[in-house]
Short mmCIF file of C-alpha atoms and ligand atoms in Angstrom, two decimals:
data_model
loop_
_atom_site.label_atom_id
_atom_site.label_comp_id
_atom_site.label_asym_id
_atom_site.label_seq_id
_atom_site.Cartn_x
_atom_site.Cartn_y
_atom_site.Cartn_z
CA UNK A 12 3.55 0.47 25.00
CA UNK A 13 0.55 -1.51 25.28
CA UNK A 14 -1.64 -0.96 21.43
CA UNK A 15 -4.63 -2.82 21.50
CA UNK A 16 -7.17 -1.39 20.02
CA UNK A 17 -6.46 0.24 16.13
CA UNK A 18 -8.40 2.93 13.97
CA UNK A 19 -8.27 2.45 10.38
CA UNK A 20 -9.10 5.70 8.03
CA UNK A 21 -9.84 4.15 4.62
CA UNK A 22 -10.90 0.99 3.63
CA UNK A 23 -9.89 -0.15 -0.01
CA UNK A 24 -7.42 -2.23 -1.29
CA UNK A 25 -4.76 -1.16 1.55
CA UNK A 26 -7.19 -0.69 4.53
CA UNK A 27 -9.38 -3.84 3.54
CA UNK A 28 -6.25 -5.51 3.85
CA UNK A 29 -4.20 -3.94 7.12
CA UNK A 30 -8.30 -4.21 9.31
CA UNK A 31 -8.01 -7.98 7.62
CA UNK A 32 -4.61 -8.28 8.97
CA UNK A 33 -5.24 -6.97 12.78
CA UNK A 34 -8.08 -8.25 13.12
CA UNK A 35 -6.83 -11.85 13.20
CA UNK A 36 -4.31 -11.37 15.36
CA UNK A 37 -6.36 -10.42 18.16
CA UNK A 38 -6.26 -6.41 18.02
CA UNK A 39 -10.08 -4.52 17.54
CA UNK A 40 -10.32 -2.75 14.58
CA UNK A 41 -11.95 0.85 14.57
CA UNK A 42 -12.52 1.22 10.76
CA UNK A 43 -13.53 3.92 8.16
CA UNK A 44 -14.55 4.99 4.71
CA UNK A 45 -15.78 8.35 3.91
CA UNK A 46 -17.89 6.22 1.18
CA UNK A 47 -20.26 4.57 3.16
CA UNK A 48 -20.32 1.78 0.37
CA UNK A 49 -17.09 0.90 0.99
CA UNK A 50 -17.43 1.17 4.16
CA UNK A 51 -20.55 -0.91 3.81
CA UNK A 52 -18.80 -3.37 1.55
CA UNK A 53 -15.71 -4.09 4.01
CA UNK A 54 -16.79 -6.68 6.45
CA UNK A 55 -18.18 -8.99 3.34
CA UNK A 56 -14.56 -8.31 1.23
CA UNK A 57 -12.61 -9.53 4.17
CA UNK A 58 -15.06 -13.12 4.87
CA UNK A 59 -14.69 -13.49 1.69
CA UNK A 60 -10.56 -13.09 1.64
CA UNK A 61 -10.38 -15.02 5.26
CA UNK A 62 -12.63 -18.07 3.63
CA UNK A 63 -9.88 -17.88 0.60
CA UNK A 64 -7.06 -18.51 2.91
CA UNK A 65 -9.53 -20.64 5.25
CA UNK A 66 -9.37 -23.00 1.77
CA UNK A 67 -5.60 -23.17 1.49
CA UNK A 68 -5.89 -24.45 5.34
CA UNK A 69 -3.24 -21.03 6.25
CA UNK A 70 -6.03 -20.10 8.99
CA UNK A 71 -8.45 -22.19 10.93
CA UNK A 72 -12.11 -22.48 10.81
CA UNK A 73 -12.61 -21.02 13.69
CA UNK A 74 -10.23 -17.87 13.22
CA UNK A 75 -13.19 -16.07 10.93
CA UNK A 76 -15.36 -14.79 13.20
CA UNK A 77 -12.80 -14.03 15.61
CA UNK A 78 -11.89 -11.61 13.88
CA UNK A 79 -15.16 -10.36 11.66
CA UNK A 80 -16.23 -9.75 15.40
CA UNK A 81 -13.26 -7.39 16.11
CA UNK A 82 -13.97 -5.38 13.27
CA UNK A 83 -16.35 -2.65 14.01
CA UNK A 84 -17.50 -0.58 10.96
CA UNK A 85 -17.15 3.40 12.24
CA UNK A 86 -19.58 5.58 10.96
CA UNK A 87 -16.94 9.17 11.12
CA UNK A 88 -13.78 9.69 11.44
CA UNK A 89 -13.78 10.85 15.42
CA UNK A 90 -14.93 7.65 16.25
CA UNK A 91 -11.93 6.24 14.44
CA UNK A 92 -9.78 8.18 17.14
CA UNK A 93 -10.68 6.13 20.56
CA UNK A 94 -7.57 4.08 19.24
CA UNK A 95 -3.35 2.96 20.57
CA UNK A 96 -2.47 2.78 16.66
CA UNK A 97 -3.89 4.94 13.94
CA UNK A 98 -3.38 3.87 10.19
CA UNK A 99 -4.19 6.35 7.40
CA UNK A 100 -4.75 4.43 4.44
CA UNK A 101 -6.95 7.57 1.99
CA UNK A 102 -6.63 8.40 -1.32
CA UNK A 103 -2.35 8.70 -2.11
CA UNK A 104 -3.13 12.51 -2.18
CA UNK A 105 -1.49 14.79 0.15
CA UNK A 106 -4.32 17.55 0.65
CA UNK A 107 -6.87 14.47 1.60
CA UNK A 108 -4.24 12.91 4.00
CA UNK A 109 -3.87 16.70 5.52
CA UNK A 110 -7.33 17.68 5.88
CA UNK A 111 -8.06 13.50 8.26
CA UNK A 112 -5.47 14.26 9.95
CA UNK A 113 -6.87 18.19 10.72
CA UNK A 114 -10.13 16.87 11.87
CA UNK A 115 -8.62 13.76 13.41
CA UNK A 116 -6.33 15.40 15.84
CA UNK A 117 -8.50 17.58 18.22
CA UNK A 118 -9.88 13.32 19.10
CA UNK A 119 -7.16 11.69 19.70
CA UNK A 120 -5.50 10.91 22.73
CA UNK A 121 -2.31 12.40 23.10
CA UNK A 122 -0.31 8.66 23.58
CA UNK A 123 -1.79 7.36 20.19
CA UNK A 124 0.73 6.89 17.77
CA UNK A 125 -0.59 8.24 14.34
CA UNK A 126 0.62 6.96 10.80
CA UNK A 127 0.44 7.10 6.94
CA UNK A 128 0.68 3.65 4.57
CA UNK A 129 1.38 6.28 1.90
CA UNK A 130 4.01 5.06 -0.75
CA UNK A 131 5.27 8.66 -2.05
CA UNK A 132 4.39 11.33 0.16
CA UNK A 133 6.95 12.27 2.63
CA UNK A 134 6.06 11.53 6.39
CA UNK A 135 8.23 14.16 7.39
CA UNK A 136 6.24 16.58 5.77
CA UNK A 137 3.06 14.99 6.73
CA UNK A 138 4.03 14.36 10.00
CA UNK A 139 5.49 18.31 10.46
CA UNK A 140 1.39 19.72 10.63
CA UNK A 141 0.25 16.60 13.05
CA UNK A 142 0.61 18.05 16.87
CA UNK A 143 3.10 14.47 17.39
CA UNK A 144 5.86 14.26 15.04
CA UNK A 145 8.00 12.13 17.40
CA UNK A 146 4.64 9.74 17.70
CA UNK A 147 4.05 9.25 13.47
CA UNK A 148 5.77 7.08 11.26
CA UNK A 149 5.18 6.34 8.04
CA UNK A 150 3.62 2.23 7.98
CA UNK A 151 3.53 0.82 4.30
CA UNK A 152 2.13 -2.22 3.36
CA UNK A 153 2.43 -3.76 0.72
CA UNK A 154 -0.31 -5.29 -1.44
CA UNK A 155 -1.71 -7.51 -1.44
CA UNK A 156 -1.95 -6.80 2.80
CA UNK A 157 -2.73 -10.87 4.04
CA UNK A 158 -0.24 -13.02 1.51
CA UNK A 159 2.73 -9.91 1.94
CA UNK A 160 5.86 -10.83 4.49
CA UNK A 161 6.70 -6.93 4.18
CA UNK A 162 5.75 -4.33 6.03
CA UNK A 163 8.14 -0.63 5.46
CA UNK A 164 8.71 1.21 9.16
CA UNK A 165 9.52 5.27 7.58
CA UNK A 166 10.87 6.96 10.95
CA UNK A 167 10.57 10.81 9.67
CA UNK A 168 12.72 13.37 11.25
CA UNK A 169 11.53 14.00 14.71
CA UNK A 170 10.30 10.02 14.92
CA UNK A 171 11.02 9.15 18.40
CA UNK A 172 13.05 5.36 18.39
CA UNK A 173 9.66 4.56 21.52
CA UNK A 174 7.81 5.02 18.24
CA UNK A 175 9.60 2.87 16.46
CA UNK A 176 10.10 0.36 18.49
CA UNK A 177 6.41 0.40 18.92
CA UNK A 178 5.93 -0.18 15.19
CA UNK A 179 7.78 -2.57 15.49
CA UNK A 180 6.77 -5.13 17.82
CA UNK A 181 2.83 -4.10 16.74
CA UNK A 182 4.30 -5.44 13.22
CA UNK A 183 5.79 -8.67 14.44
CA UNK A 184 2.28 -9.11 16.34
CA UNK A 185 0.41 -9.71 12.91
CA UNK A 186 2.92 -11.95 12.00
CA UNK A 187 4.97 -9.67 9.46
CA UNK A 188 8.58 -8.64 9.40
CA UNK A 189 9.56 -5.12 9.15
CA UNK A 190 12.37 -3.60 7.28
CA UNK A 191 13.18 -0.05 8.19
CA UNK A 192 13.66 2.77 5.92
CA UNK A 193 15.10 6.16 5.74
CA UNK A 194 12.01 8.68 4.39
CA UNK A 195 12.94 9.74 1.36
CA UNK A 196 11.43 9.00 -1.96
CA UNK A 197 9.89 5.30 -3.07
CA UNK A 198 11.46 4.12 0.43
CA UNK A 199 13.32 1.27 -0.07
CA UNK A 200 11.65 -1.16 -2.33
CA UNK A 201 9.60 1.08 -4.17
CA UNK A 202 13.26 3.10 -5.23
CA UNK A 203 14.56 -0.10 -6.21
CA UNK A 204 11.33 -1.88 -8.12
CA UNK A 205 9.89 0.85 -10.12
CA UNK A 206 13.20 1.29 -11.85
CA UNK A 207 13.29 -1.59 -12.30
CA UNK A 208 9.73 -1.68 -14.35
CA UNK A 209 10.37 1.32 -16.32
CA UNK A 210 13.53 0.12 -17.41
CA UNK A 211 11.83 -3.25 -18.65
CA UNK A 212 9.28 -0.58 -20.09
CA UNK A 213 12.72 1.25 -22.09
CA UNK A 214 13.82 -1.52 -23.13
CA UNK A 215 10.41 -2.82 -24.95
CA UNK A 216 10.17 0.82 -26.13
CA UNK A 217 13.15 0.69 -27.92
CA UNK A 218 12.56 -2.90 -29.29
CA UNK A 219 15.71 -4.43 -27.44
CA UNK A 220 12.06 -7.11 -27.03
CA UNK A 221 8.57 -7.97 -26.74
CA UNK A 222 6.53 -7.80 -23.72
CA UNK A 223 6.48 -11.38 -22.70
CA UNK A 224 10.12 -12.15 -24.13
CA UNK A 225 11.52 -9.87 -21.51
CA UNK A 226 8.60 -10.91 -18.81
CA UNK A 227 10.29 -14.48 -19.74
CA UNK A 228 13.96 -13.05 -19.39
CA UNK A 229 13.03 -11.60 -16.26
CA UNK A 230 11.44 -14.94 -14.46
CA UNK A 231 13.71 -17.37 -15.90
CA UNK A 232 17.26 -15.86 -16.48
CA UNK A 233 16.40 -14.04 -12.97
CA UNK A 234 14.09 -16.06 -11.25
CA UNK A 235 11.79 -13.43 -11.05
CA UNK A 236 8.39 -15.24 -9.79
CA UNK A 237 6.28 -12.43 -11.96
CA UNK A 238 7.69 -10.80 -14.90
CA UNK A 239 8.03 -6.77 -15.06
CA UNK A 240 4.96 -6.17 -17.15
CA UNK A 241 2.67 -8.98 -15.25
CA UNK A 242 4.02 -6.84 -12.23
CA UNK A 243 3.34 -3.26 -13.67
CA UNK A 244 -0.59 -4.82 -14.84
CA UNK A 245 -0.80 -6.20 -11.34
CA UNK A 246 0.62 -3.01 -9.73
CA UNK A 247 -1.48 -0.55 -11.64
CA UNK A 248 0.52 1.58 -14.54
CA UNK A 249 -0.70 4.65 -12.70
CA UNK A 250 0.89 3.61 -9.82
CA UNK A 251 3.63 2.56 -11.63
CA UNK A 252 3.46 6.16 -13.57
CA UNK A 253 2.88 8.10 -9.61
CA UNK A 254 6.07 6.85 -7.67
CA UNK A 255 8.58 7.36 -11.04
CA UNK A 256 7.10 11.14 -11.13
CA UNK A 257 7.59 11.42 -7.07
CA UNK A 258 10.88 9.12 -7.05
CA UNK A 259 11.96 12.01 -10.26
CA UNK A 260 11.18 15.20 -8.93
CA UNK A 261 12.19 14.34 -5.48
CA UNK A 262 16.51 12.94 -6.37
CA UNK A 263 16.28 15.48 -9.06
CA UNK A 264 17.49 12.91 -10.93
CA UNK A 265 17.39 11.84 -14.21
CA UNK A 266 18.01 8.05 -14.04
CA UNK A 267 14.39 8.08 -12.63
CA UNK A 268 12.80 9.92 -15.75
CA UNK A 269 9.24 7.74 -16.77
CA UNK A 270 9.70 6.13 -20.24
CA UNK A 271 6.88 7.89 -22.03
CA UNK A 272 5.56 4.66 -23.17
CA UNK A 273 4.60 4.29 -19.27
CA UNK A 274 2.79 7.84 -19.54
CA UNK A 275 1.38 6.68 -22.92
CA UNK A 276 -0.49 3.78 -21.86
CA UNK A 277 -1.64 5.75 -18.38
CA UNK A 278 -2.86 8.46 -21.08
CA UNK A 279 -5.29 5.54 -23.00
CA UNK A 280 -6.45 4.83 -19.47
CA UNK A 281 -4.54 1.25 -20.25
CA UNK A 282 -3.57 0.57 -16.60
CA UNK A 283 -3.38 -2.97 -16.38
CA UNK A 284 -5.56 -5.46 -14.21
CA UNK A 285 -7.90 -3.13 -13.65
CA UNK A 286 -9.20 -2.05 -16.35
CA UNK A 287 -8.85 -4.91 -18.69
CA UNK A 288 -5.26 -3.80 -20.45
CA UNK A 289 -2.08 -2.79 -19.48
CA UNK A 290 1.08 -4.34 -20.50
CA UNK A 291 -1.68 -7.59 -21.05
CA UNK A 292 -4.95 -7.52 -22.60
CA UNK A 293 -7.12 -9.95 -19.78
CA UNK A 294 -10.38 -10.06 -21.92
CA UNK A 295 -10.15 -13.27 -22.61
CA UNK A 296 -9.39 -16.91 -21.01
CA UNK A 297 -5.70 -15.78 -20.98
CA UNK A 298 -3.81 -12.62 -20.77
CA UNK A 299 -2.13 -12.22 -23.89
CA UNK A 300 0.39 -9.37 -24.53
CA UNK A 301 -0.20 -6.01 -26.13
CA UNK A 302 3.31 -4.93 -27.90
P1 NAD B 590 -8.00 2.91 -2.86
O1 NAD B 590 -8.48 4.18 -3.42
O2 NAD B 590 -8.68 1.46 -2.78
O3 NAD B 590 -8.74 2.88 -1.57
C1 NAD B 590 -8.70 4.54 -0.46
C2 NAD B 590 -10.06 4.52 0.71
O4 NAD B 590 -9.74 5.69 1.08
C3 NAD B 590 -11.23 5.43 -0.63
O5 NAD B 590 -12.11 3.48 -0.16
C4 NAD B 590 -11.77 6.15 -0.27
O6 NAD B 590 -13.02 6.10 -0.43
C5 NAD B 590 -11.18 6.58 0.90
N1 NAD B 590 -10.77 8.14 1.13
C6 NAD B 590 -10.65 8.68 0.41
N2 NAD B 590 -10.70 9.74 1.26
C7 NAD B 590 -10.96 9.87 2.96
C8 NAD B 590 -11.56 10.30 3.91
N3 NAD B 590 -11.63 11.72 3.81
N4 NAD B 590 -11.92 9.89 5.24
C9 NAD B 590 -12.21 8.23 4.70
N5 NAD B 590 -11.95 7.48 3.45
C10 NAD B 590 -11.20 8.31 3.02
O7 NAD B 590 -6.78 3.11 -2.25
P2 NAD B 590 -6.13 2.22 -1.46
O8 NAD B 590 -4.80 1.84 -3.02
O9 NAD B 590 -5.83 1.04 -1.28
O10 NAD B 590 -4.61 3.06 -1.68
C11 NAD B 590 -4.67 3.69 -0.08
C12 NAD B 590 -3.22 3.94 0.42
O11 NAD B 590 -2.31 3.21 0.44
C13 NAD B 590 -2.33 5.48 -0.87
O12 NAD B 590 -1.56 6.24 0.15
C14 NAD B 590 -1.57 4.11 -1.25
O13 NAD B 590 -0.65 5.06 -1.86
C15 NAD B 590 -1.16 3.36 0.21
N6 NAD B 590 -0.72 2.53 -0.73
C16 NAD B 590 -1.07 1.63 -1.73
C17 NAD B 590 -0.77 0.02 -2.15
C18 NAD B 590 -1.63 -0.69 -3.19
O14 NAD B 590 -1.02 -1.33 -3.85
N7 NAD B 590 -2.73 -0.02 -3.80
C19 NAD B 590 0.89 -0.86 -1.41
C20 NAD B 590 1.15 0.19 -1.04
C21 NAD B 590 0.36 2.00 0.17
#
């Protein structure tokens, strides 16, 4: 299937990055966000992120203007429908996503593939509310999108082989590695990563070690590039808690019980880097552990 133009719904953290990688790889992008400010900031942010890649020698200077010229910020959701593939990257809310699909579907061509970047909502359920479950898939990018190599391709129960093959091709074209995952909570990466982070929080909670000793243990003893608390603060503790809740609810196994200490940090509004405080405090020159 020939895919040339990509519609992206949501120009936040992920939508921005997704637009960035598609435009750099030669695809035309139609980018929409319901928040005018987010949409307005999108091109400037993508430009700044491309500049960083140029400084690091990752891409050639000439690519910047070409890539930016391929991104068109559009003022309505319906305008993203003029695409061969639509990637939904709006808030992680089933009602928000379903409302977007309901509004978009009457404008979509029958051949267009519809995807969601959701981290925790059932692809099969989202697909069932569309007119094209066989052309619907999970297209799960990792954060930060321009840096991370993997993209999880999540087939709902009705996704066709043709749709899956088309997304494998697109993923390779943007220089990423596709990983197939079945449609179960957390897909593959979060199913394994989040319980590890949650277990580190239990270890802290039970006094096995401190934030620093546990992070050092996993960095130097397991060769992880970041300790679990550094990583949790980077991801956002609210996101960690919501994915643990999705695993716990969706798989109904007590081994996924979110640590009460994680819930407490979220209740306090200590969400990690984004709020300047999580398992580390980021208010000074160097982060220092809060426990
Ligand atoms: P974000 O809050 O940074 O951005 C979401 C954007 O969607 C916002 O700019 C918002 O204005 C926009 N939006 C909300 N409702 C909309 C609507 N009806 N129409 C158009 N735009 C709308 O969120 P994010 O971190 O970019 O996450 C987006 C999706 O990607 C979520 O489903 C999330 O689970 C998933 N995801 C996030 C990460 C991550 O690490 N942040 C990683 C993988 C997947």
